[in-house]
C-alpha cells in the first residue's frame, strides 16, 4: 500500500458507510476491514482500503471524492408520524 495513504478515524469511516463508529470498530476486530493502531492505541483506517470497500459495495462511484458522502435521499424521521404514532 502507499505509505502516504491518508488515515481515517472510525468516525470518518462510519460517516462514509452510514453506520455507528462502534460498528466500524467491530468490523476491524472481526477482520472485515484492515486497521492500524496509533501509538496511543487508537484505530485508523487507510483511505485506499476504505475507498475500495465503498466501491465494492456500490456506495462510491469510481473517482468520486471520498471527502463528501453522497446524497442518497432523505434521512429517516424519528419524529411523530404514521410509522411512529404509537411511540409518542
XYZ file of C-alpha atoms in Angstrom:
88
model
C 0.000 0.000 0.000
C 1.061 3.577 -0.480
C 2.877 4.772 2.635
C 1.446 8.265 2.031
C -2.140 6.945 2.225
C -4.400 9.213 4.261
C -5.601 7.684 7.535
C -9.255 7.978 8.556
C -10.747 7.816 12.044
C -13.509 5.341 12.914
C -15.936 8.278 12.897
C -14.938 9.302 9.369
C -15.287 5.728 8.098
C -18.629 5.376 9.894
C -19.953 8.530 8.226
C -18.994 7.196 4.791
C -20.731 3.850 5.396
C -23.588 5.500 7.328
C -23.080 3.295 10.389
C -22.131 3.874 14.025
C -18.383 4.229 14.747
C -18.639 1.202 17.061
C -19.752 -0.852 14.049
C -16.554 0.116 12.222
C -14.528 -0.926 15.278
C -16.328 -4.291 15.341
C -15.630 -4.759 11.625
C -11.925 -4.155 12.298
C -11.892 -6.569 15.241
C -13.541 -9.219 13.035
C -11.053 -8.635 10.197
C -13.651 -7.260 7.764
C -11.639 -4.036 7.358
C -7.952 -3.509 7.990
C -6.808 -1.021 10.583
C -3.634 0.206 12.180
C -3.106 1.433 15.718
C -1.639 4.803 16.596
C 0.987 4.982 19.361
C -1.910 5.984 21.643
C -3.836 2.816 20.731
C -6.479 4.428 18.508
C -7.591 2.712 15.295
C -7.028 4.346 11.930
C -8.090 3.114 8.512
C -6.290 3.552 5.197
C -8.300 5.704 2.811
C -7.404 3.487 -0.164
C -8.836 0.390 1.553
C -11.988 2.236 2.620
C -12.411 3.544 -0.941
C -12.054 0.007 -2.340
C -14.684 -1.293 0.088
C -17.079 1.542 -0.744
C -16.653 0.943 -4.479
C -17.158 -2.799 -3.959
C -20.390 -2.148 -2.068
C -21.600 0.247 -4.765
C -21.586 3.085 -2.247
C -18.952 5.155 -4.045
C -18.589 5.786 -7.751
C -15.103 5.334 -9.186
C -13.189 8.594 -8.858
C -15.787 10.168 -6.539
C -14.393 12.393 -3.792
C -14.271 10.384 -0.571
C -14.350 13.581 1.483
C -18.052 14.191 0.917
C -20.656 11.467 1.415
C -23.071 11.346 -1.474
C -26.718 12.221 -1.052
C -28.836 9.109 -1.460
C -32.149 10.505 -0.282
C -33.898 11.902 2.755
C -32.876 10.753 6.201
C -35.258 8.616 8.221
C -37.571 10.544 10.502
C -37.717 9.822 14.204
C -40.428 12.382 14.871
C -44.176 11.887 15.113
C -45.748 10.349 12.050
C -47.664 7.282 10.922
C -44.699 4.926 11.408
C -44.038 6.231 14.914
C -47.597 7.019 16.002
C -47.587 4.662 18.984
C -44.284 5.977 20.311
C -45.458 9.463 21.310
